């Protein structure tokens, strides 16, 4: 078929196709060359991502041409061989988001950034221990990109372990604005083999990120090991940490005086009387996420002193929370929005990284 018998303009067909699921679009695409051309229009695949498994070897040129026509911006990569990355860079050089799942071979971040100069967001799930750059033959890489070149702005490391990446890896990404590190283990487990808190890789990573504005740390070393390296530019902070003490909170407050968004999820899962300290430590907060469990009501109600707080999320639920939320809202003249989580979220038992948000 050249064209369908119903002579509607392409704009009308595209509007109709926009309401179909991806599976239905593929079915329509297979009907004729006309719909194949329409379905591959970029407007139908805006912000669309594709999973590339390479289970049957390399993809052919027609496959890559289709992805390029659709303007695919994000890719989930399950292949780690060098030729796989070369294919990706050759056929989709405009990618802005890459999620990498590494299972077999060594990953070299310098190669990824050089092959994909427009890359903005990189997420890596680390399945096995990765070698440091010092173990890779060839010259040690320097910063990526020249003047005016796009710079990676967001990096996410999942299932991270100590020394998964070299201490100086963040020097390749000096313009990084968001860093999220989800450690595989926590506290004493991550400090074994580390000669001193000052030598912990996370401490060095943070020191090399002068433009960082959002930081997420789940599990990992004690907060005291890296708090002095958190850049003062951070305005959005998530800490899912073991044994968060009053001293830790005070040290964080000194380090990030302009903090606007805070998510605290300590283990054990309560702050107790320390909740009352939050308005004094972080007076500029606009949003806050924390647990209510084991926090006395009088201490929890101290949160009304946060004059700019507009959103509060309570990360657990109980029958009395509705009444407590009402009291807190009344104390703020009902400017505060309070929500509760439908279920208890435990980042220390769930492997899904999104659970900490």
Coordinates of C-alpha atoms in Angstrom, one line a residue, residues 43-270:
X43 CA 6.9 14.1 17.6
X44 CA 5.5 10.6 18.5
X45 CA 8.7 9.5 20.4
X46 CA 9.6 12.6 22.3
X47 CA 11.6 11.7 25.5
X48 CA 11.4 8.1 24.5
X49 CA 14.1 5.6 25.6
X50 CA 15.1 2.2 24.1
X51 CA 16.7 -0.9 25.7
X52 CA 19.6 -2.3 23.7
X53 CA 20.4 -5.8 24.8
X54 CA 22.7 -7.0 22.0
X55 CA 21.7 -10.5 22.8
X56 CA 21.8 -11.6 19.1
X57 CA 24.9 -9.6 18.2
X58 CA 25.1 -6.2 16.5
X59 CA 22.0 -4.4 15.2
X60 CA 21.8 -3.6 11.5
X61 CA 22.0 -0.2 9.9
X62 CA 18.2 0.0 9.3
X63 CA 17.6 -0.4 13.0
X64 CA 19.9 2.5 13.8
X65 CA 18.3 4.6 11.1
X66 CA 14.9 4.1 12.6
X67 CA 16.1 5.2 16.1
X68 CA 17.8 8.2 14.6
X69 CA 14.7 9.3 12.7
X70 CA 12.6 9.0 15.9
X71 CA 15.1 11.2 17.7
X72 CA 15.7 8.7 20.6
X73 CA 17.2 10.7 23.5
X74 CA 17.7 7.9 26.0
X75 CA 19.2 4.4 25.9
X76 CA 19.5 1.5 28.4
X77 CA 22.6 -0.4 27.5
X78 CA 23.1 -4.0 28.4
X79 CA 26.2 -4.5 26.3
X80 CA 29.6 -3.4 27.5
X81 CA 32.1 -4.3 24.7
X82 CA 34.0 -1.5 23.1
X83 CA 32.4 -2.1 19.7
X84 CA 29.0 -1.7 21.2
X85 CA 29.8 1.8 22.4
X86 CA 31.4 2.6 19.1
X87 CA 28.1 1.7 17.4
X88 CA 26.1 3.8 19.8
X89 CA 28.3 6.8 19.3
X90 CA 28.4 6.4 15.5
X91 CA 24.6 6.0 15.0
X92 CA 23.2 8.0 18.0
X93 CA 25.7 10.8 18.7
X94 CA 23.0 13.1 20.1
X95 CA 22.0 10.9 23.0
X96 CA 21.4 12.9 26.2
X97 CA 20.6 10.0 28.6
X98 CA 22.4 6.6 29.0
X99 CA 21.6 3.9 31.6
X100 CA 24.3 1.3 31.7
X101 CA 24.0 -2.1 33.2
X102 CA 27.5 -3.7 33.5
X103 CA 27.8 -7.4 33.9
X104 CA 31.0 -8.7 32.3
X105 CA 33.6 -6.3 31.2
X106 CA 35.5 -3.2 32.4
X107 CA 33.7 0.2 32.0
X108 CA 35.8 3.2 31.2
X109 CA 33.9 6.4 31.9
X110 CA 36.3 8.5 29.9
X111 CA 35.4 6.6 26.7
X112 CA 31.7 7.0 27.3
X113 CA 31.9 10.8 27.7
X114 CA 34.2 11.2 24.7
X115 CA 32.0 9.1 22.4
X116 CA 28.8 10.9 23.5
X117 CA 29.6 14.6 23.7
X118 CA 25.9 15.6 24.2
X119 CA 25.4 13.3 27.1
X120 CA 23.7 15.0 30.1
X121 CA 22.5 12.1 32.3
X122 CA 24.4 8.9 33.0
X123 CA 23.2 6.1 35.3
X124 CA 25.4 3.1 36.0
X125 CA 24.3 -0.1 37.7
X126 CA 27.6 -1.7 38.9
X127 CA 27.3 -5.5 39.1
X128 CA 30.9 -6.3 39.7
X129 CA 34.0 -4.6 40.9
X130 CA 35.5 -2.2 38.3
X131 CA 39.1 -1.5 37.8
X132 CA 40.7 1.9 38.5
X133 CA 42.2 3.9 35.7
X134 CA 45.6 3.0 37.0
X135 CA 45.0 -0.6 36.1
X136 CA 44.1 0.3 32.5
X137 CA 46.9 0.5 29.9
X138 CA 47.3 3.9 28.2
X139 CA 47.6 7.5 29.4
X140 CA 45.5 8.6 32.3
X141 CA 42.5 10.6 31.0
X142 CA 42.0 14.3 31.7
X143 CA 38.8 16.4 31.7
X144 CA 36.3 15.6 28.9
X145 CA 35.3 18.2 26.2
X146 CA 36.7 21.6 25.3
X147 CA 35.5 25.1 25.7
X148 CA 31.8 25.4 24.9
X149 CA 31.3 21.6 24.9
X150 CA 28.2 20.2 26.7
X151 CA 29.2 18.7 30.0
X152 CA 27.6 15.8 31.9
X153 CA 25.3 17.3 34.5
X154 CA 23.8 14.3 36.3
X155 CA 25.5 11.0 37.4
X156 CA 23.8 8.1 39.2
X157 CA 25.8 5.2 40.6
X158 CA 23.8 2.1 41.7
X159 CA 25.1 -0.8 43.8
X160 CA 28.3 1.1 44.4
X161 CA 31.1 -0.3 46.5
X162 CA 34.2 1.3 47.8
X163 CA 36.8 1.8 45.1
X164 CA 34.3 0.9 42.3
X165 CA 35.7 4.0 40.6
X166 CA 39.0 5.8 41.0
X167 CA 39.2 8.6 43.5
X168 CA 39.8 11.2 40.8
X169 CA 37.0 10.1 38.5
X170 CA 34.9 13.3 39.2
X171 CA 37.6 15.5 37.7
X172 CA 36.4 14.2 34.4
X173 CA 33.0 15.9 35.1
X174 CA 33.7 19.2 36.8
X175 CA 30.3 20.6 35.7
X176 CA 28.3 17.9 37.5
X177 CA 25.2 19.4 39.2
X178 CA 23.6 16.2 40.4
X179 CA 25.2 13.2 42.0
X180 CA 23.3 10.2 43.4
X181 CA 25.3 7.3 45.0
X182 CA 23.4 4.1 46.1
X183 CA 25.9 2.0 48.0
X184 CA 25.5 -1.8 48.1
X185 CA 26.3 -1.9 51.8
X186 CA 26.7 0.5 54.7
X187 CA 28.6 1.7 57.7
X188 CA 31.3 -0.7 58.9
X189 CA 31.1 -2.7 55.7
X190 CA 32.1 0.2 53.5
X191 CA 34.9 1.3 55.9
X192 CA 36.7 -2.0 55.8
X193 CA 40.0 -1.7 54.0
X194 CA 39.8 2.1 54.0
X195 CA 42.9 3.5 55.9
X196 CA 41.2 6.6 57.2
X197 CA 37.9 8.6 56.8
X198 CA 39.8 11.3 54.9
X199 CA 40.9 8.8 52.3
X200 CA 37.4 7.5 51.5
X201 CA 36.7 7.8 47.7
X202 CA 33.4 9.7 48.4
X203 CA 35.3 12.4 50.2
X204 CA 37.5 13.0 47.2
X205 CA 34.6 12.8 44.7
X206 CA 32.7 15.6 46.5
X207 CA 35.8 17.8 46.8
X208 CA 36.1 17.7 43.0
X209 CA 32.5 18.9 42.3
X210 CA 32.4 22.7 42.8
X211 CA 29.0 23.2 41.0
X212 CA 27.1 20.4 42.7
X213 CA 23.5 21.4 43.7
X214 CA 21.8 18.0 44.3
X215 CA 23.4 15.2 46.3
X216 CA 21.8 11.8 47.2
X217 CA 23.7 9.3 49.4
X218 CA 22.1 6.0 50.3
X219 CA 23.8 3.7 52.7
X220 CA 27.6 4.0 52.3
X221 CA 30.1 5.3 55.0
X222 CA 29.2 7.2 58.1
X223 CA 28.2 10.8 57.4
X224 CA 31.1 12.1 59.5
X225 CA 33.5 10.5 56.9
X226 CA 32.5 12.8 54.1
X227 CA 30.4 15.7 55.5
X228 CA 33.3 18.2 55.4
X229 CA 33.6 17.6 51.6
X230 CA 30.0 18.3 50.7
X231 CA 30.1 21.5 48.5
X232 CA 28.4 24.5 50.0
X233 CA 26.6 24.9 46.6
X234 CA 24.3 21.9 47.5
X235 CA 20.7 23.0 47.9
X236 CA 19.0 19.6 47.6
X237 CA 20.2 16.8 49.9
X238 CA 19.1 13.3 50.5
X239 CA 20.8 11.2 53.3
X240 CA 19.7 7.6 53.9
X241 CA 22.3 6.9 56.4
X242 CA 23.1 4.6 59.3
X243 CA 23.1 6.1 62.8
X244 CA 22.5 9.8 61.9
X245 CA 23.6 11.7 65.1
X246 CA 23.0 15.2 66.3
X247 CA 26.6 15.9 65.6
X248 CA 26.2 14.7 62.0
X249 CA 23.2 17.0 61.5
X250 CA 25.0 20.0 62.9
X251 CA 28.0 19.3 60.7
X252 CA 25.7 19.1 57.6
X253 CA 24.0 22.4 58.5
X254 CA 27.4 24.2 58.7
X255 CA 28.5 22.7 55.4
X256 CA 25.3 23.6 53.4
X257 CA 23.9 26.9 54.8
X258 CA 21.6 27.5 51.9
X259 CA 19.9 24.1 51.9
X260 CA 16.3 24.3 50.4
X261 CA 15.3 20.7 50.1
X262 CA 16.1 17.9 52.6
X263 CA 15.3 14.2 52.7
X264 CA 16.4 12.4 55.8
X265 CA 15.9 8.7 56.3
X266 CA 18.2 7.5 59.1
X267 CA 18.6 3.9 60.3
X268 CA 17.3 3.2 63.0
X269 CA 14.3 4.8 61.3
X270 CA 13.7 7.7 63.7

